[in-house]
CSV table of C-alpha atoms and ligand atoms in Angstrom, one decimal:
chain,number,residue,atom,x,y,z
A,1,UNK,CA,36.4,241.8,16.8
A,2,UNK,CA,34.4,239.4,18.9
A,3,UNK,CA,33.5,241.1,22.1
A,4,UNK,CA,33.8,238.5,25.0
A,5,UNK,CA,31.3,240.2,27.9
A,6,UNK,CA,31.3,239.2,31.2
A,7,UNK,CA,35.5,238.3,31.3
A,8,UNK,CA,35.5,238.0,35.2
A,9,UNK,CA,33.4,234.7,34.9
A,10,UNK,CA,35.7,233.4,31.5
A,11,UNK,CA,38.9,235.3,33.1
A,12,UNK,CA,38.7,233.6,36.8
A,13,UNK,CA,37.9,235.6,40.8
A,14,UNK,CA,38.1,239.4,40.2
A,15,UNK,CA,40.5,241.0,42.4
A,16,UNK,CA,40.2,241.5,46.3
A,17,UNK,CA,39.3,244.8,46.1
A,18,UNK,CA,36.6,244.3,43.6
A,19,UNK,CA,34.0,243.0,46.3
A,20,UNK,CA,31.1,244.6,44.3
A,21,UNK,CA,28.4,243.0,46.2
A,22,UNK,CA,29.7,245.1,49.8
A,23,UNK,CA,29.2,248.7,50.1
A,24,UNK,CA,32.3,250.6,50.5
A,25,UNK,CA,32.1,253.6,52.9
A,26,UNK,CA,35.4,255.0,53.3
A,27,UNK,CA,38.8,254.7,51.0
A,28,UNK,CA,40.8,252.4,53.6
A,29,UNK,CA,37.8,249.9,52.1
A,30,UNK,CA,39.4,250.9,48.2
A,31,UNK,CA,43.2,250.8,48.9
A,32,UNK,CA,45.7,248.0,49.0
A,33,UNK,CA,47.2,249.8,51.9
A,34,UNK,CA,44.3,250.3,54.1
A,35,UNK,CA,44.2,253.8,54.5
A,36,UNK,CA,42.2,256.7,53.4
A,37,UNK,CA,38.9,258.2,55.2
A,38,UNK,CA,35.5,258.2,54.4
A,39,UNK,CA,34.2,258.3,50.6
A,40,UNK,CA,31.2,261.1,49.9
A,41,UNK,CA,29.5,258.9,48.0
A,42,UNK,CA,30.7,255.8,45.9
A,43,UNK,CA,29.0,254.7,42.2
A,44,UNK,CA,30.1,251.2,40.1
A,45,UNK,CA,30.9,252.0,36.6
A,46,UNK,CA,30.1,248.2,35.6
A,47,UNK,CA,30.7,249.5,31.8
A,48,UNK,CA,32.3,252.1,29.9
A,49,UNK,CA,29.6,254.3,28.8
A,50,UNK,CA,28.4,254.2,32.3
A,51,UNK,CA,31.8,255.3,33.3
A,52,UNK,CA,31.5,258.3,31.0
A,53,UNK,CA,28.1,259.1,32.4
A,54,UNK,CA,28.8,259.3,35.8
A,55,UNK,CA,32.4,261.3,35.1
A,56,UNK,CA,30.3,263.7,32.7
A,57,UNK,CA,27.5,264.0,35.2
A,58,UNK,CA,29.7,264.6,38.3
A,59,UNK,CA,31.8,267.2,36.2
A,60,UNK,CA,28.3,268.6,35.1
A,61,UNK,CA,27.9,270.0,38.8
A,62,UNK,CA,31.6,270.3,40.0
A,63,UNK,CA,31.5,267.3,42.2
A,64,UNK,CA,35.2,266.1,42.4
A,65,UNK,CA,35.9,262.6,40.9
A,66,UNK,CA,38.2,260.1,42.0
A,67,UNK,CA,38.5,257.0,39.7
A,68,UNK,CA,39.6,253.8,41.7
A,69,UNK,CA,40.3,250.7,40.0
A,70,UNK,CA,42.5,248.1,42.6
A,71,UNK,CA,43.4,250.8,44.6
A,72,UNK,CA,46.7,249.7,44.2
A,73,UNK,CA,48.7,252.6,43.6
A,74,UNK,CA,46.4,255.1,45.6
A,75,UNK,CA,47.2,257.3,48.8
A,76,UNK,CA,44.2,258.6,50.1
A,77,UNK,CA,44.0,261.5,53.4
A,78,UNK,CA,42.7,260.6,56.3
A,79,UNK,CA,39.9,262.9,55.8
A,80,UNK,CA,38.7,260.9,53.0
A,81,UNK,CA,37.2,261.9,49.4
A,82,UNK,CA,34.5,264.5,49.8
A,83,UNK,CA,32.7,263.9,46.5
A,84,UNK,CA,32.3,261.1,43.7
A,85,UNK,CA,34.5,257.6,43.7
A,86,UNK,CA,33.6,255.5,41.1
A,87,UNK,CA,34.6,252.0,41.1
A,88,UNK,CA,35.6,250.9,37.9
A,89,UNK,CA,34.0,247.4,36.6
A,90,UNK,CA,33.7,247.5,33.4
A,91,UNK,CA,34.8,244.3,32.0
A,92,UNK,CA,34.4,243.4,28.2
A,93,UNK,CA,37.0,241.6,26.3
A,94,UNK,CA,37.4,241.8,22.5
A,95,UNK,CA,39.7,239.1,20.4
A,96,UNK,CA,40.9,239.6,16.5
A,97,UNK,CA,43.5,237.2,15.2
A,98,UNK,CA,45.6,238.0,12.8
A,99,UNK,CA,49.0,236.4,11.2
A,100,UNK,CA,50.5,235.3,14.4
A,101,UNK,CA,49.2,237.5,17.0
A,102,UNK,CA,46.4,238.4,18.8
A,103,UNK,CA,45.0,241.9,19.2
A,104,UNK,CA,42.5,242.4,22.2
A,105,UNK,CA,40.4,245.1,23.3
A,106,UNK,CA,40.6,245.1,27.3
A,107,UNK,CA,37.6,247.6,29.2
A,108,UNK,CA,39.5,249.6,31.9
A,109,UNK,CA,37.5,247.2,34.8
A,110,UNK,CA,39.4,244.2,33.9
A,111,UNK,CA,41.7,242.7,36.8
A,112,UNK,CA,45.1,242.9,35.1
A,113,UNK,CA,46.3,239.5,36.7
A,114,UNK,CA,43.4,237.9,35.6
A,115,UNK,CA,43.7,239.0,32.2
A,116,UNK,CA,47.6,238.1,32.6
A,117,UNK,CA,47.0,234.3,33.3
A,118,UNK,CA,44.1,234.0,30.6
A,119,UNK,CA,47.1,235.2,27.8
A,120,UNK,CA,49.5,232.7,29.2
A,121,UNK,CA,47.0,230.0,29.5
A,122,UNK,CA,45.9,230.6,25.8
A,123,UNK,CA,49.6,230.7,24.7
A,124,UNK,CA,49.9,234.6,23.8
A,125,UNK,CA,53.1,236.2,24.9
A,126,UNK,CA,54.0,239.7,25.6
A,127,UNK,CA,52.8,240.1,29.5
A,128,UNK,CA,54.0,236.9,31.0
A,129,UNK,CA,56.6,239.0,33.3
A,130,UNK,CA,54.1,241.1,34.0
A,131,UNK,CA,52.3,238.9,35.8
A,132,UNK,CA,51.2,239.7,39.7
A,133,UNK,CA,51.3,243.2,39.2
A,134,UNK,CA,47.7,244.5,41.8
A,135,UNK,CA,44.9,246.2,40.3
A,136,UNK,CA,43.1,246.8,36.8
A,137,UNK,CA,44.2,247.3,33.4
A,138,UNK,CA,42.3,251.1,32.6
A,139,UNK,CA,45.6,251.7,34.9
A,140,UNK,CA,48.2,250.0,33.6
A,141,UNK,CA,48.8,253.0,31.2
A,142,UNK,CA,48.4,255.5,33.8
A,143,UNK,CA,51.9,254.8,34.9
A,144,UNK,CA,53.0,252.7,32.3
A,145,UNK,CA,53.5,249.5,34.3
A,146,UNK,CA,56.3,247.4,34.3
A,147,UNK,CA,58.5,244.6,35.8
A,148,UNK,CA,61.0,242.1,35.2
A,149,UNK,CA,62.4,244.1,32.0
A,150,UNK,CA,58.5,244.8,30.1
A,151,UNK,CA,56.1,247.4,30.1
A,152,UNK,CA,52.7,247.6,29.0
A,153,UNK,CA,53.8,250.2,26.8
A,154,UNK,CA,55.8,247.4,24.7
A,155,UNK,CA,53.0,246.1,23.5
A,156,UNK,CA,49.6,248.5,23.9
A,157,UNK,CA,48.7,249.8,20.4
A,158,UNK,CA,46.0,251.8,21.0
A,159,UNK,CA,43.1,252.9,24.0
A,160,UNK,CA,40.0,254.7,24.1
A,161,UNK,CA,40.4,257.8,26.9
A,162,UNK,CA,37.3,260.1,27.8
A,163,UNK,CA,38.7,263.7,27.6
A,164,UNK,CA,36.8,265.5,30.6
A,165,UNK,CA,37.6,269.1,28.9
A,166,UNK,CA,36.4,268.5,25.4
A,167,UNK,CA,33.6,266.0,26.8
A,168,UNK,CA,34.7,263.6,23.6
A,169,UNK,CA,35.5,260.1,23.9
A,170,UNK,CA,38.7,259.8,21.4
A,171,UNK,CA,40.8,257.3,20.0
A,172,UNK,CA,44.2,257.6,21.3
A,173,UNK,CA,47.5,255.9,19.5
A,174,UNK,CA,50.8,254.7,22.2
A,175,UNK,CA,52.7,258.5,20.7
A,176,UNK,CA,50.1,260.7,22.4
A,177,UNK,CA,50.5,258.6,25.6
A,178,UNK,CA,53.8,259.9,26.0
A,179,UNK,CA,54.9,257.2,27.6
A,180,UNK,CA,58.3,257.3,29.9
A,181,UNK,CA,59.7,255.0,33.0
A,182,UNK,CA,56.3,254.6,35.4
A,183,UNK,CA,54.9,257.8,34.0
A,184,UNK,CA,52.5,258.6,30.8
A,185,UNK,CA,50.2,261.7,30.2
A,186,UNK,CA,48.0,260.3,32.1
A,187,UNK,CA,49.9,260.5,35.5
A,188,UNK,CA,50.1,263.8,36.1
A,189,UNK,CA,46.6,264.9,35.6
A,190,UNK,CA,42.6,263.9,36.1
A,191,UNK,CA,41.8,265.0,32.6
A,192,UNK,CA,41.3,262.0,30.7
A,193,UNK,CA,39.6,258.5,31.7
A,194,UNK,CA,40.9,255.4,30.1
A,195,UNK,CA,38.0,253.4,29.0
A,196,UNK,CA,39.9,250.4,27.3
A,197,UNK,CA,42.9,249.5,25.8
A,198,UNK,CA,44.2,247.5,22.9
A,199,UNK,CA,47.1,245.2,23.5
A,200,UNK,CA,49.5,243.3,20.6
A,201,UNK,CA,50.2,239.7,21.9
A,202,UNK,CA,52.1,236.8,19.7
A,203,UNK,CA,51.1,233.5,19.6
A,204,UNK,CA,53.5,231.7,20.8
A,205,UNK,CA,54.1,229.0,24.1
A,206,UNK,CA,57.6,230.8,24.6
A,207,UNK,CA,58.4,233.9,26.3
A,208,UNK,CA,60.1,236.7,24.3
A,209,UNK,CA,63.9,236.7,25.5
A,210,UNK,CA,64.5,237.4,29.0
A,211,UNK,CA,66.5,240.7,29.9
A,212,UNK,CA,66.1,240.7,33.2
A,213,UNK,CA,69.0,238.7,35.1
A,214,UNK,CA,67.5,237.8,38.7
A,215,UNK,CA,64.6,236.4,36.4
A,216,UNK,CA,66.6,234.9,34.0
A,217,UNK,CA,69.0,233.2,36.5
A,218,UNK,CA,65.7,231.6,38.5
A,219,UNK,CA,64.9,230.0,35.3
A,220,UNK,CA,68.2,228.7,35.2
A,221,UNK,CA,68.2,230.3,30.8
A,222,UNK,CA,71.1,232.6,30.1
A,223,UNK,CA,69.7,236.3,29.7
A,224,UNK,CA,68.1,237.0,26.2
A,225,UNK,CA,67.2,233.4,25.6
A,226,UNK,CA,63.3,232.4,26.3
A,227,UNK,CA,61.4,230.1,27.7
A,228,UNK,CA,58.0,228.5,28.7
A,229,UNK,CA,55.4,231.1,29.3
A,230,UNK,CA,54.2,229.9,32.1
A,231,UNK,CA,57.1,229.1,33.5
A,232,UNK,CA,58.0,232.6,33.5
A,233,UNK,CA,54.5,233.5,34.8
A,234,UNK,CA,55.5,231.3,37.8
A,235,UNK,CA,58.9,232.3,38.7
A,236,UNK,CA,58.0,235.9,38.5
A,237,UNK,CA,55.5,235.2,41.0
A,238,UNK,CA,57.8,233.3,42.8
A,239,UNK,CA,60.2,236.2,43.0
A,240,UNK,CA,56.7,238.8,43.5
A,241,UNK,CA,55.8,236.6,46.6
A,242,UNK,CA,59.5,237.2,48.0
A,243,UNK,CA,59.4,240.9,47.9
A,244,UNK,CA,55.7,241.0,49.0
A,245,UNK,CA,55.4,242.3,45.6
A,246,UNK,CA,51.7,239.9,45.6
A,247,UNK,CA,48.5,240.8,47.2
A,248,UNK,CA,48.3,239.0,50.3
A,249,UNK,CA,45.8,239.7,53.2
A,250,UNK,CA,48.4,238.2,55.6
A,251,UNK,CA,51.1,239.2,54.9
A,252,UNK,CA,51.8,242.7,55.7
A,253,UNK,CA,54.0,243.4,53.5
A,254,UNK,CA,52.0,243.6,50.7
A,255,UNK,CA,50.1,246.4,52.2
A,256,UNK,CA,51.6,248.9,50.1
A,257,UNK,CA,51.3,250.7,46.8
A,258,UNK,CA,54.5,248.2,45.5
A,259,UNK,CA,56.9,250.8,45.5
A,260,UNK,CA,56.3,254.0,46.7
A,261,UNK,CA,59.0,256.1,45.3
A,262,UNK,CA,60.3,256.3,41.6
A,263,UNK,CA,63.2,255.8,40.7
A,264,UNK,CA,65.3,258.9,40.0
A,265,UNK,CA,66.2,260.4,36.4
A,266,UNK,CA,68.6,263.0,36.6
A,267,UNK,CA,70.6,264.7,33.9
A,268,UNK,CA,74.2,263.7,36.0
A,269,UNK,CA,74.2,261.7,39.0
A,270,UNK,CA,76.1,262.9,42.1
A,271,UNK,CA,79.6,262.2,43.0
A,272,UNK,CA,77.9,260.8,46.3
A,273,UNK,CA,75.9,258.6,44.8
A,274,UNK,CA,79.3,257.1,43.6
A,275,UNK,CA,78.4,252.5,43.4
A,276,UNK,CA,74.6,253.2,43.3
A,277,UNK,CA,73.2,250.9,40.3
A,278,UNK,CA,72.4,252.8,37.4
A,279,UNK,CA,70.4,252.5,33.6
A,280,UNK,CA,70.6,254.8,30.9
A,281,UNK,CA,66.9,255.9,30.1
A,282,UNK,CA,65.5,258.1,27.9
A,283,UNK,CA,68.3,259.5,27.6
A,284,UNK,CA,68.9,260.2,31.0
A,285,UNK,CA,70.5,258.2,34.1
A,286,UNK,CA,68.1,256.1,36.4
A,287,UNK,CA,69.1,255.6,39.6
A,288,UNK,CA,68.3,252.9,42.2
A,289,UNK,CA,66.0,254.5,44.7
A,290,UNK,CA,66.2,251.2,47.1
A,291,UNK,CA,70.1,251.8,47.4
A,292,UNK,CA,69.4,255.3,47.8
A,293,UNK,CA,67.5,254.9,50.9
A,294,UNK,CA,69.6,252.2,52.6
A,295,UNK,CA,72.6,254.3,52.1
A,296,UNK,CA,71.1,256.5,53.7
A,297,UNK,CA,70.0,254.3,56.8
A,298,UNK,CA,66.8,253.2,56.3
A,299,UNK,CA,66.6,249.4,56.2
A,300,UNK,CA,64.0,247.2,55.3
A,301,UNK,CA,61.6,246.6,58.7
A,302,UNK,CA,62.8,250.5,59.3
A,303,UNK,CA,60.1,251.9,61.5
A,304,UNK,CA,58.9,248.5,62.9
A,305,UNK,CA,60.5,249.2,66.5
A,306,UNK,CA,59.5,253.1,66.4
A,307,UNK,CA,56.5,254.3,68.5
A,308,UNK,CA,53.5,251.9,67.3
A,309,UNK,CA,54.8,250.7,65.3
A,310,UNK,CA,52.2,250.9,62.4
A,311,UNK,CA,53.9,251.8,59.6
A,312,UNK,CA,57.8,250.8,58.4
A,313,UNK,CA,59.4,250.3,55.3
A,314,UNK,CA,58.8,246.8,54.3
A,315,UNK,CA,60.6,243.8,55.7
A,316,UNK,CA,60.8,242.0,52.4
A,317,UNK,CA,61.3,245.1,49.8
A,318,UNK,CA,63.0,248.6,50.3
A,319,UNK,CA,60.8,250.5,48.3
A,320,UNK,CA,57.3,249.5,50.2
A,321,UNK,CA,56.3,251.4,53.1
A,322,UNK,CA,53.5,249.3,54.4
A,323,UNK,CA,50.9,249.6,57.0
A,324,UNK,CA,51.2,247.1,59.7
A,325,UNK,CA,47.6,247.3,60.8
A,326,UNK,CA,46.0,250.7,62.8
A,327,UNK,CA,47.9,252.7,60.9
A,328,UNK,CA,47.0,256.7,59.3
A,329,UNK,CA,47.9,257.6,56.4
A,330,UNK,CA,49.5,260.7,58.5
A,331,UNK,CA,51.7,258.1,59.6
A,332,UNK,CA,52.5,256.4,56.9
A,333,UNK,CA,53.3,259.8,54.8
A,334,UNK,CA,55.3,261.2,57.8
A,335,UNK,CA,57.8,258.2,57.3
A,336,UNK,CA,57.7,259.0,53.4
A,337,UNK,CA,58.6,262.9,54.6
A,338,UNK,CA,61.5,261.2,56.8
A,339,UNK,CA,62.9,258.8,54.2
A,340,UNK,CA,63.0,261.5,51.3
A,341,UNK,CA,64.5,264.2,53.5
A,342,UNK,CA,67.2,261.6,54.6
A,343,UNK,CA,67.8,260.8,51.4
A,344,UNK,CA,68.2,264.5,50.6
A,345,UNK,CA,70.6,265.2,53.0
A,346,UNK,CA,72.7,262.3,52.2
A,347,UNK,CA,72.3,262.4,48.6
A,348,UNK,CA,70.8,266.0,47.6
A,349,UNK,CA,68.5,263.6,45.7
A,350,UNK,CA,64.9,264.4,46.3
A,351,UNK,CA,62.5,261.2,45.7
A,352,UNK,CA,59.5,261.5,44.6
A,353,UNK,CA,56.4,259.1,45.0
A,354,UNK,CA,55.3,256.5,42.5
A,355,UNK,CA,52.2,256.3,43.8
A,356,UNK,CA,48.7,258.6,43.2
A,357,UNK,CA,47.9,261.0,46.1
A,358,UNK,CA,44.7,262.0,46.9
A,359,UNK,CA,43.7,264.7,49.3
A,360,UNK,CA,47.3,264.3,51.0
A,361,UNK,CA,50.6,265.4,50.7
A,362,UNK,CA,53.9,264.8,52.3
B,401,LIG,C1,52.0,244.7,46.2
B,401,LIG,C2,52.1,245.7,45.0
B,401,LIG,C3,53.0,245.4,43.9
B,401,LIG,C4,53.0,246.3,42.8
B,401,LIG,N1,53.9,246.0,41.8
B,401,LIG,C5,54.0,246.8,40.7
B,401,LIG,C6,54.9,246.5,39.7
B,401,LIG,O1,55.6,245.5,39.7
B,401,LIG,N2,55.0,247.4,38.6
B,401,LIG,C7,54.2,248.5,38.6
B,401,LIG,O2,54.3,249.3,37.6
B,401,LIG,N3,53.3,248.8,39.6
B,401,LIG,C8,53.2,248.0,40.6
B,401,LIG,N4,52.3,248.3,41.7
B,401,LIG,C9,51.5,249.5,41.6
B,401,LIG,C10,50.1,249.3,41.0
B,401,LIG,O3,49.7,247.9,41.2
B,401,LIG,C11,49.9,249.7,39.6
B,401,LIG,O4,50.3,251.0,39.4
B,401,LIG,C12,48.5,249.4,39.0
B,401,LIG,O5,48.5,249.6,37.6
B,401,LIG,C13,47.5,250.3,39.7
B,401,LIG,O6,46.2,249.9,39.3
B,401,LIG,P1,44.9,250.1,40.1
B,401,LIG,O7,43.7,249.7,39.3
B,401,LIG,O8,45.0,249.6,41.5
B,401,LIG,O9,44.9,251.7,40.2
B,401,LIG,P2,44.4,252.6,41.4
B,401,LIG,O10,45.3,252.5,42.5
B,401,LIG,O11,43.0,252.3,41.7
B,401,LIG,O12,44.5,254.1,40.7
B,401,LIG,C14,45.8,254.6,40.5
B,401,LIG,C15,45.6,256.0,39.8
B,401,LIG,O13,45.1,255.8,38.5
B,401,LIG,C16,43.8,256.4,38.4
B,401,LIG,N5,43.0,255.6,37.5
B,401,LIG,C17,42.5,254.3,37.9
B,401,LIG,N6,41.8,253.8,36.8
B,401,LIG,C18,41.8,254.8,35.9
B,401,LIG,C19,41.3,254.8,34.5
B,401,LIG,N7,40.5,253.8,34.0
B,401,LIG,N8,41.5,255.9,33.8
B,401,LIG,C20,42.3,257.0,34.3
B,401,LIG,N9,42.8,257.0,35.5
B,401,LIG,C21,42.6,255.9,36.3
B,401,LIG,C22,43.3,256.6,39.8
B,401,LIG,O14,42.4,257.7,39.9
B,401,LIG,C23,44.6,256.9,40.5
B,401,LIG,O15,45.0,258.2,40.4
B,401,LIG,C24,52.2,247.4,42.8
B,401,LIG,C25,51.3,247.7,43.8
B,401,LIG,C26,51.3,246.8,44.9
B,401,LIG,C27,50.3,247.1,46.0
């Protein structure tokens, strides 16, 4: 394994939120959306052991942790984090060949994107459609992430996670993740700190076959056939940029955590929800939370003409409440509370969020 330090220099800009050079004083600083009050005090892990240390060390004297990579899936109170954020920078890379394939060893601190356009520049395949997905890869696992029909649990082998209750750094294989649809152990709990993980790539310029229809038909292929990888790269961020589904400081859309409620799995869907798209998984039925919640009135821009106006559901993508600029994250979890309870009373469907919150609730 040839460990390639220093990746944000070979890998291209970090991501926004990984200003390292300003100080960050509250979380609205830390968060794609915005929001969030002021930090207690804020450390850069700028490598793995250091991550450990500072983890250990906080846990040493009870000092609550919160772990922020992109801050792209993170809700934080308006009163803030009253103890330790660490930024996570790590930001090695390590490369083995073998037969065909590629297997590297990414620290948590790399920008996933980044990493993204560096496999599909060097001609590896396996996260081409998961390109434009915000933040860094120590969370990809987290929630399993996922778009356009692949998930970084298709092709993660292995990861090294710091237990915070045995105080043991341990290797961990993709079983004990428990990986599901946007959910892992890792989601439901502070317990364990992914410090890198290993990913399976193929060397190849083509793209595994496309599943996904909307992206299939954009690249004008026939779904299951392949084709250029970064030709998929592209028209996935074409679509991304659509939805507001790509960081963008002016576009207010993309002030979001992406989605902000899961999809539902239930054992039986309702007779109510009777024409609302549907997938078999894991041996349960998904259902489409976006139809869900325009069923039941809430339309995209939803919010927009309400009050001031400074949260709505986004104008671009169902499943994105966004803050339009001034807004709490009071506010912005009071239209979560009214969305899900709509929902509810349509559907007797209660949503639940996608996203990580901290110090909040709704
Ligand atoms: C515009 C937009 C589009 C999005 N599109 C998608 C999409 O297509 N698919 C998808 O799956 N997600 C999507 N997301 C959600 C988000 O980008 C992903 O969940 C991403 O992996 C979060 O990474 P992050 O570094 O920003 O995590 P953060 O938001 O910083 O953290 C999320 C949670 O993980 C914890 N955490 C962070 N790093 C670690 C670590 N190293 N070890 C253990 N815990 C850690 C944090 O404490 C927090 O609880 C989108 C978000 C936005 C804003």
């Amino acid at each position: 394994m040839s460990p390639i330090s220093g990746s944000r220099g070979v890998l291209g800009a970090a991501a926004v939120h990984l200003n390292l050079t300003a100080v960050p004083t509250t979380l609205a600083q830390l968060t794609t959306l915005r929001l969030g009050g002021p930090a207690g005090r804020v450390e850069v892990a700028a490598s793995s052991d250091e991550l450990v240390r500072l983890v250990a060390a906080a846990d040493e004297v009870g000092e609550p942790v919160l772990l922020v990579g992109g801050g792209s899936n993170l809700v934080v109170g308006d009163a803030g984090w009253p103890g330790l954020v660490i930024r996570v920078a790590s930001d090695t890379i390590g490369r083995e060949d073998a037969d065909g394939e590629q297997l590297i060893t990414v620290a948590a601190g790399v920008a996933w994107d980044d990493l993204v356009a560096a496999t599909v520049a060097d001609g590896l395949a396996g996260l081409e459609t998961m390109s434009g997905i915000p933040g860094l890869t120590g969370a990809t696992p987290v929630q399993n992430v996922g778009a356009y029909g692949s998930e970084v649990a298709d092709v993660l082998t292995g990861l090294r996670v710091y237990d915070r209750l045995s105080r043991t750094v341990q290797p961990w294989g993709p079983q004990q993740c428990r990986f599901g649809f946007r959910t892992s152990a890792f989601k439901h709990t502070d317990r364990f700190v992914v410090l890198d993980v290993t990913l399976r790539l193929v060397r190849r310029r083509e793209s595994g076959p496309v599943r996904y229809l909307e992206l299939a038909r954009r690249l004008g292929i026939e779904p299951g056939e392949s084709a250029p990888l970064a030709d998929v790269r592209d028209a996935v961020l074409d679509l991304r940029r659509s939805k507001g589904m790509v960081l963008d400081e002016a576009d207010h859309d993309s002030w979001s955590v992406g989605s902000f409620f899961v999809n539902p799995l239930l054992d039986e869907a309702p007779a109510q929800a009777e024409g609302c798209p549907r997938w078999q998984t894991d041996g349960r039925t998904k259902l489409s939370a976006a139809w869900l919640i325009e069923q039941a009135g809430f339309f995209r821009g939803w919010g927009l003409d309400r009050g001031r106006g400074t949260v709505s559901v986004s104008t671009k993508h169902t499943l994105a409440l966004t803050n339009r600029g001034g807004a709490t994250t009071a506010e912005l979890l009071a239209l979560a509370a009214e969305i899900r309870d709509g929902v509810q009373a349509r559907f007797g469907i209660r949503l639940g969020p996608e996203a990580h919150l901290r110090n909040c609730a709704f």
